[in-house]
Amino acid sequence: KAIFTFKRSRDIKQCVEYNYVIESEGGFIFHSVAEMINHLNNIEMPAIAQLGKNAQNYGRDYLTMDKMVVRAVSDWDEER
């Protein structure tokens, strides 16, 4: 599924979904509620379908349990 979220700020904390949107091209990051509403009112079905495909491909390629463990261990090793 596509994810629609807001830009990180002091008041808006983000976590996993923020990086997911950036890496997968499976959603949008908005600066304001007005921007989000405007975008959603004007988005066309082919664009929504493409977001879904991007999200599905990203999940298949990066979000299996094995791949997430490898990535976490790799990140941990780099920090040491």
Coordinates of N, CA and C in Angstrom, one line a residue, residues 16 27 30 70:
V16 N 9.9 4.2 10.6 CA 10.1 3.4 9.5 C 9.4 3.8 8.2
G27 N 5.0 6.2 -2.1 CA 4.1 7.2 -1.4 C 4.6 8.6 -1.5
F30 N 4.5 15.0 2.6 CA 3.9 16.3 2.5 C 4.4 17.2 3.6
V70 N 19.6 -9.2 7.8 CA 20.9 -8.9 7.2 C 21.2 -7.4 7.2

